């Protein structure tokens, strides 16, 4: 009886893992870029996944202060751009997150000093 | 005759006594005047010189080997821990980071504009349906008339602060290295029908990273990629 219960638990565990796998975002090409021109930060993210609805939010942070936020939605290929005033010598972090066909994703941050 | 076992110290004492009595039986060193032949002396000197040279060479080689090992080890540690050091050697890196495959581009910023590329081949009936273009990024969507099949073709200028990452459920997803016009590229096959194939080409010489994301077959994607050419070259 103990063995049967253990087998059932194992099978359920495996099934739950496969369910998570099925829901996950796959093969999405994300290109975030942060550049400075003088005291203006230029932020951009391009996200491609053919056949999907893409929603993304772009945030620019200086430490724990949010200095800019931009977002957009498009099918197949989304580019979100934004610019804002920054301070020379300060370090800024660009964060990207959103959803692909309703499944959330978070991108790797880009950190640069103005 | 006495039989029985001896302790180690007894044996040591006995050996020392035998050694002393043998040494006492020998004449003193000053009485042992013997002159060896000149040829023997020469041979011995040669042997001593040879051994001395060999020892010096061995010592020097050991020093060189140790220096090489230290240099290799330090370089390895430096390159592994310092991204800038890696950037000096390569303009990009492929890393697996928190469920994503990340291409980190290190090339320094230059004032050169983004080259104009075009596709010299694509499946029949495909047309551009969307385009985004700026100084460092070109991104276009091509689709067939039904809108069921299509691909995104993009290229980005390699410069500091740019990352390209391909999200995967499992970063260990098997990928395949393929050669596109002499450049090694990575093809990430789709895992199921809801996923899409992805091809990433980092052309260091051109300073451009290309990507094709599509629900088309691998052979078609590779054919499209082989047709990427500089716009002015095709005219």
Short mmCIF file of C-alpha atoms in Angstrom, two decimals:
data_model
loop_
_atom_site.label_atom_id
_atom_site.label_comp_id
_atom_site.label_asym_id
_atom_site.label_seq_id
_atom_site.Cartn_x
_atom_site.Cartn_y
_atom_site.Cartn_z
CA UNK A 1 0.00 0.00 0.00
CA UNK A 2 2.86 2.35 0.95
CA UNK A 3 4.55 1.64 -2.37
CA UNK A 4 1.40 2.43 -4.35
CA UNK A 5 0.95 5.75 -2.52
CA UNK A 6 4.60 6.65 -3.21
CA UNK A 7 4.21 5.77 -6.90
CA UNK A 8 1.06 7.91 -7.15
CA UNK A 9 2.86 10.84 -5.47
CA UNK A 10 5.83 10.44 -7.86
CA UNK A 11 3.59 10.34 -10.95
CA UNK A 12 1.68 13.41 -9.70
CA UNK A 13 4.97 15.22 -9.11
CA UNK A 14 6.18 14.41 -12.63
CA UNK A 15 2.86 15.52 -14.14
CA UNK A 16 2.97 18.80 -12.23
CA UNK A 17 6.50 19.42 -13.52
CA UNK A 18 5.39 18.82 -17.10
CA UNK A 19 2.44 21.18 -16.59
CA UNK A 20 4.84 23.95 -15.47
CA UNK A 21 7.03 23.15 -18.46
CA UNK A 22 4.13 23.49 -20.85
CA UNK A 23 3.16 26.87 -19.48
CA UNK A 24 6.64 28.32 -19.63
CA UNK A 25 7.84 30.84 -22.15
CA UNK A 26 10.19 29.42 -24.73
CA UNK A 27 12.42 30.68 -27.46
CA UNK A 28 11.86 34.42 -27.10
CA UNK A 29 14.50 36.74 -28.49
CA UNK A 30 14.86 39.80 -26.22
CA UNK A 31 17.28 42.67 -26.92
CA UNK A 32 17.33 45.42 -24.27
CA UNK A 33 19.62 48.41 -24.83
CA UNK A 34 20.55 51.31 -22.59
CA UNK A 35 22.61 54.16 -24.00
CA UNK A 36 23.31 57.74 -22.98
CA UNK A 37 23.55 60.82 -25.07
CA UNK A 38 24.74 63.58 -22.78
CA UNK A 39 22.32 63.62 -19.85
CA UNK A 40 19.57 61.75 -21.68
CA UNK A 41 19.08 58.01 -21.25
CA UNK A 42 17.81 56.15 -24.30
CA UNK A 43 16.09 52.90 -23.40
CA UNK A 44 14.87 50.30 -25.84
CA UNK A 45 13.79 46.69 -25.85
CA UNK A 46 13.00 44.56 -28.85
CA UNK A 47 11.22 41.27 -28.28
CA UNK A 48 10.53 38.73 -31.01
CA UNK A 49 8.53 35.56 -30.97
CA UNK A 50 6.69 34.77 -34.14
CA UNK A 51 3.07 33.78 -33.61
CA UNK A 52 2.73 35.32 -30.14
CA UNK A 53 1.14 38.32 -28.48
CA UNK A 54 3.88 40.21 -26.67
CA UNK A 55 3.43 42.72 -23.87
CA UNK A 56 6.44 44.32 -22.23
CA UNK A 57 7.25 47.00 -19.68
CA UNK A 58 10.55 48.79 -19.60
CA UNK A 59 11.73 50.46 -16.38
CA UNK A 60 14.77 52.61 -15.73
CA UNK A 61 16.02 52.68 -12.13
CA UNK A 62 18.65 54.75 -10.33
CA UNK A 63 19.29 52.65 -7.24
CA UNK A 64 15.83 52.25 -5.71
CA UNK A 65 14.33 55.23 -7.55
CA UNK A 66 12.22 54.60 -10.63
CA UNK A 67 13.09 57.29 -13.15
CA UNK A 68 11.24 56.07 -16.24
CA UNK A 69 8.61 53.55 -17.31
CA UNK A 70 7.35 52.63 -20.77
CA UNK A 71 5.28 49.75 -22.11
CA UNK A 72 3.77 48.33 -25.29
CA UNK A 73 1.86 45.43 -26.82
CA UNK A 74 2.20 43.89 -30.26
CA UNK A 75 2.09 40.57 -32.07
CA UNK A 76 5.26 38.79 -33.27
CA UNK A 77 7.72 41.62 -32.80
CA UNK A 78 7.57 44.39 -30.20
CA UNK A 79 9.86 47.38 -29.78
CA UNK A 80 9.40 49.66 -26.77
CA UNK A 81 11.48 52.82 -26.57
CA UNK A 82 11.74 55.65 -24.09
CA UNK A 83 14.08 58.40 -23.00
CA UNK A 84 14.44 60.52 -19.90
CA UNK A 85 16.81 62.96 -18.21
CA UNK A 86 19.59 61.44 -16.12
CA UNK A 87 22.53 62.65 -14.02
CA UNK A 88 26.09 62.32 -15.20
CA UNK A 89 28.18 59.94 -13.08
CA UNK A 90 25.15 58.02 -11.75
CA UNK A 91 24.50 54.33 -12.43
CA UNK A 92 21.21 53.26 -14.00
CA UNK A 93 19.57 49.86 -14.41
CA UNK A 94 17.19 48.95 -17.20
CA UNK A 95 14.64 46.26 -16.30
CA UNK A 96 12.34 44.41 -18.69
CA UNK A 97 9.37 42.24 -17.87
CA UNK A 98 6.07 41.32 -19.45
CA UNK A 99 4.02 38.50 -20.90
CA UNK A 100 4.20 36.32 -24.00
CA UNK A 101 0.77 34.86 -24.80
CA UNK A 102 -0.16 35.60 -21.19
CA UNK A 103 2.85 33.81 -19.70
CA UNK A 104 5.05 36.16 -17.72
CA UNK A 105 8.77 36.61 -18.29
CA UNK A 106 11.52 38.73 -16.75
CA UNK A 107 14.57 39.79 -18.68
CA UNK A 108 18.12 40.18 -17.48
CA UNK A 109 18.97 43.72 -16.34
CA UNK A 110 21.28 46.08 -18.15
CA UNK A 111 23.31 48.38 -15.86
CA UNK A 112 25.38 51.29 -17.11
CA UNK A 113 26.84 54.52 -15.75
CA UNK A 114 26.03 57.82 -17.44
CA UNK B 1 75.76 -20.49 19.97
CA UNK B 2 73.36 -18.03 21.42
CA UNK B 3 69.93 -18.08 19.90
CA UNK B 4 67.02 -15.74 20.36
CA UNK B 5 65.79 -12.42 19.07
CA UNK B 6 67.55 -9.03 19.24
CA UNK B 7 65.94 -5.68 19.75
CA UNK B 8 66.39 -2.89 17.20
CA UNK B 9 68.63 -0.89 19.54
CA UNK B 10 70.87 -3.93 20.18
CA UNK B 11 71.25 -4.46 16.43
CA UNK B 12 72.01 -0.75 15.94
CA UNK B 13 74.72 -0.86 18.63
CA UNK B 14 76.26 -3.99 17.12
CA UNK B 15 76.30 -2.44 13.64
CA UNK B 16 78.00 0.70 14.96
CA UNK B 17 80.65 -1.39 16.72
CA UNK B 18 81.36 -3.37 13.54
CA UNK B 19 81.55 -0.13 11.54
CA UNK B 20 84.04 1.41 14.01
CA UNK B 21 86.26 -1.67 14.10
CA UNK B 22 86.33 -1.76 10.28
CA UNK B 23 87.21 1.93 10.07
CA UNK B 24 89.95 1.50 12.68
CA UNK B 25 91.47 -1.30 10.56
CA UNK B 26 91.86 1.10 7.62
CA UNK B 27 95.00 3.30 7.29
CA UNK B 28 94.49 7.05 7.96
CA UNK B 29 93.51 9.17 4.87
CA UNK B 30 96.90 10.97 4.72
CA UNK B 31 98.56 7.60 4.18
CA UNK B 32 96.22 6.78 1.30
CA UNK B 33 98.09 8.72 -1.34
CA UNK B 34 97.11 7.40 -4.70
CA UNK B 35 97.43 9.32 -7.90
CA UNK B 36 94.86 8.50 -10.55
CA UNK B 37 95.75 8.55 -14.19
CA UNK B 38 95.26 11.84 -16.10
CA UNK B 39 92.74 10.23 -18.46
CA UNK B 40 90.72 8.97 -15.51
CA UNK B 41 90.79 12.42 -13.88
CA UNK B 42 89.69 13.97 -17.21
CA UNK B 43 86.85 11.49 -17.55
CA UNK B 44 85.71 12.15 -13.99
CA UNK B 45 85.85 15.93 -14.52
CA UNK B 46 83.82 15.53 -17.71
CA UNK B 47 81.27 13.46 -15.84
CA UNK B 48 81.03 16.07 -13.06
CA UNK B 49 80.66 18.90 -15.60
CA UNK B 50 77.95 16.99 -17.49
CA UNK B 51 75.98 16.32 -14.33
CA UNK B 52 76.31 19.97 -13.22
CA UNK B 53 75.04 21.18 -16.62
CA UNK B 54 72.14 18.71 -16.49
CA UNK B 55 71.16 19.88 -13.00
CA UNK B 56 71.24 23.54 -14.09
CA UNK B 57 69.10 22.78 -17.18
CA UNK B 58 66.61 20.78 -15.10
CA UNK B 59 66.33 23.66 -12.61
CA UNK B 60 65.80 26.20 -15.41
CA UNK B 61 63.16 24.04 -17.13
CA UNK B 62 61.35 23.56 -13.83
CA UNK B 63 61.32 27.34 -13.34
CA UNK B 64 59.96 27.95 -16.86
CA UNK B 65 57.25 25.30 -16.39
CA UNK B 66 56.25 26.84 -13.05
CA UNK B 67 56.11 30.32 -14.61
CA UNK B 68 53.95 29.06 -17.51
CA UNK B 69 51.62 27.29 -15.07
CA UNK B 70 51.29 30.45 -12.94
CA UNK B 71 50.57 32.58 -16.05
CA UNK B 72 47.97 30.10 -17.36
CA UNK B 73 46.29 29.83 -13.96
CA UNK B 74 46.23 33.60 -13.34
CA UNK B 75 44.95 34.29 -16.88
CA UNK B 76 42.20 31.71 -16.39
CA UNK B 77 41.11 33.25 -13.10
CA UNK B 78 41.28 36.77 -14.55
CA UNK B 79 39.27 35.89 -17.66
CA UNK B 80 36.73 33.91 -15.62
CA UNK B 81 36.09 36.72 -13.14
CA UNK B 82 36.50 39.88 -15.18
CA UNK B 83 34.02 40.54 -18.00
CA UNK B 84 36.18 43.34 -19.38
CA UNK B 85 39.12 40.99 -19.64
CA UNK B 86 36.96 38.58 -21.60
CA UNK B 87 35.84 41.42 -23.81
CA UNK B 88 39.46 42.13 -24.73
CA UNK B 89 39.71 38.61 -26.14
CA UNK B 90 36.22 38.14 -27.58
CA UNK B 91 33.48 40.57 -28.53
CA UNK B 92 30.69 38.37 -27.24
CA UNK B 93 29.89 35.55 -24.85
CA UNK B 94 27.14 32.96 -24.65
CA UNK B 95 26.05 32.35 -21.08
CA UNK B 96 23.26 30.49 -19.35
CA UNK B 97 21.66 32.77 -16.78
CA UNK B 98 18.47 32.23 -14.76
CA UNK B 99 16.71 30.09 -17.34
CA UNK B 100 17.89 32.08 -20.32
CA UNK B 101 20.64 31.80 -22.84
CA UNK B 102 22.27 35.23 -22.80
CA UNK B 103 24.52 36.60 -25.50
CA UNK B 104 26.57 39.43 -24.02
CA UNK B 105 28.02 41.79 -26.56
CA UNK B 106 31.14 43.71 -25.52
CA UNK B 107 32.24 45.49 -28.68
CA UNK B 108 33.08 49.09 -27.96
CA UNK B 109 30.82 51.78 -29.33
CA UNK B 110 31.82 53.25 -32.63
CA UNK B 111 30.32 56.02 -34.68
CA UNK B 112 29.84 53.71 -37.65
CA UNK B 113 26.20 53.40 -38.67
CA UNK B 114 24.32 50.11 -38.67
CA UNK B 115 25.03 48.38 -41.98
CA UNK B 116 22.03 47.77 -44.22
CA UNK B 117 21.35 44.10 -44.80
CA UNK B 118 18.70 42.44 -46.91
CA UNK B 119 17.39 38.96 -47.53
CA UNK B 120 18.22 37.68 -50.99
CA UNK B 121 15.98 34.65 -50.57
CA UNK B 122 12.74 33.86 -48.73
CA UNK B 123 9.91 31.41 -49.38
CA UNK B 124 7.58 32.38 -52.20
CA UNK B 125 4.60 34.51 -51.25
CA UNK B 126 6.24 36.05 -48.18
CA UNK B 127 6.05 39.78 -47.67
CA UNK B 128 7.20 42.25 -45.04
CA UNK B 129 4.29 43.12 -42.74
CA UNK B 130 6.04 45.09 -40.00
CA UNK B 131 9.31 47.00 -39.68
CA UNK B 132 11.20 48.79 -36.92
CA UNK B 133 14.49 50.48 -37.67
CA UNK B 134 16.81 52.84 -35.80
CA UNK B 135 20.57 53.55 -35.56
CA UNK B 136 21.44 50.24 -33.91
CA UNK B 137 18.51 47.88 -34.57
CA UNK B 138 16.64 46.58 -37.59
CA UNK B 139 13.67 44.30 -36.99
CA UNK B 140 11.19 43.11 -39.62
CA UNK B 141 8.33 40.60 -39.77
CA UNK B 142 7.74 38.58 -42.94
CA UNK B 143 4.58 36.51 -43.41
CA UNK B 144 2.78 34.48 -46.04
CA UNK B 145 -0.63 35.63 -47.27
CA UNK B 146 -2.49 33.48 -44.72
CA UNK B 147 -0.46 34.85 -41.80
CA UNK B 148 0.03 31.31 -40.48
CA UNK B 149 3.70 31.06 -41.41
CA UNK B 150 6.25 33.75 -40.91
CA UNK B 151 9.47 34.88 -39.35
CA UNK B 152 11.07 37.81 -37.58
CA UNK B 153 14.40 38.89 -39.02
CA UNK B 154 16.42 41.23 -36.89
CA UNK B 155 19.95 42.47 -36.56
CA UNK B 156 21.55 44.61 -33.92
CA UNK B 157 24.83 46.48 -33.81
CA UNK B 158 27.28 44.88 -31.40
CA UNK B 159 28.06 47.47 -28.75
CA UNK B 160 28.67 47.67 -25.03
CA UNK B 161 25.48 47.52 -23.00
CA UNK B 162 23.61 45.28 -25.42
CA UNK B 163 22.42 41.86 -24.42
CA UNK B 164 20.47 39.38 -26.45
CA UNK B 165 18.75 36.70 -24.57
CA UNK B 166 16.74 33.77 -25.66
CA UNK B 167 14.39 32.60 -22.94
CA UNK B 168 13.94 28.91 -22.40
CA UNK B 169 12.23 26.78 -19.87
CA UNK B 170 15.34 24.71 -19.63
CA UNK B 171 18.63 26.48 -20.39
CA UNK B 172 20.14 23.09 -21.12
CA UNK B 173 17.85 22.80 -24.14
CA UNK B 174 19.94 21.14 -26.82
CA UNK B 175 21.02 23.54 -29.52
CA UNK B 176 22.89 22.91 -32.68
CA UNK B 177 25.90 24.76 -34.04
CA UNK B 178 25.40 25.42 -37.73
CA UNK B 179 27.59 27.27 -40.20
CA UNK B 180 26.06 30.17 -42.09
CA UNK B 181 28.32 31.66 -44.75
CA UNK B 182 31.44 30.76 -42.77
CA UNK B 183 30.10 31.98 -39.40
CA UNK B 184 29.18 29.52 -36.65
CA UNK B 185 25.58 30.13 -35.49
CA UNK B 186 23.33 28.51 -32.90
CA UNK B 187 20.03 26.95 -33.92
CA UNK B 188 17.54 26.44 -31.08
CA UNK B 189 14.83 24.03 -32.21
CA UNK B 190 11.26 24.51 -31.03
CA UNK B 191 10.23 22.15 -28.27
CA UNK B 192 6.60 21.81 -29.36
CA UNK B 193 4.09 23.15 -31.88
CA UNK B 194 3.38 26.24 -29.74
CA UNK B 195 7.05 27.19 -29.68
CA UNK B 196 9.16 28.75 -32.42
CA UNK B 197 12.61 27.98 -33.81
CA UNK B 198 15.37 30.46 -33.23
CA UNK B 199 18.65 31.07 -35.03
CA UNK B 200 21.28 33.40 -33.57
CA UNK B 201 24.26 34.48 -35.67
CA UNK B 202 26.97 36.65 -34.14
CA UNK B 203 29.10 38.01 -36.95
CA UNK B 204 32.09 39.50 -35.10
CA UNK B 205 33.79 40.65 -38.27
CA UNK B 206 30.75 42.67 -39.29
CA UNK B 207 30.05 43.77 -35.69
CA UNK B 208 26.44 42.69 -36.06
CA UNK B 209 24.27 40.08 -34.31
CA UNK B 210 21.50 38.53 -36.43
CA UNK B 211 18.43 36.66 -35.21
CA UNK B 212 15.67 34.78 -36.99
CA UNK B 213 12.67 33.64 -34.95
CA UNK B 214 10.17 31.57 -36.90
CA UNK B 215 7.66 28.76 -37.06
CA UNK B 216 9.17 27.64 -40.39
CA UNK B 217 11.22 24.47 -40.80
CA UNK B 218 14.90 24.47 -39.89
CA UNK B 219 16.06 23.99 -43.49
CA UNK B 220 14.00 27.01 -44.62
CA UNK B 221 15.35 29.20 -41.78
CA UNK B 222 18.93 28.23 -42.66
CA UNK B 223 18.25 28.98 -46.33
CA UNK B 224 16.92 32.44 -45.40
CA UNK B 225 19.98 33.05 -43.20
CA UNK B 226 22.34 32.07 -46.00
CA UNK B 227 20.73 34.78 -48.08
CA UNK B 228 21.58 37.62 -45.66
CA UNK B 229 23.73 40.07 -47.59
CA UNK B 230 24.84 43.69 -47.38
CA UNK B 231 22.31 45.75 -49.33
CA UNK B 232 24.87 47.46 -51.56
CA UNK B 233 26.56 44.13 -52.38
CA UNK B 234 23.44 42.74 -53.97
CA UNK B 235 22.90 45.71 -56.28
#
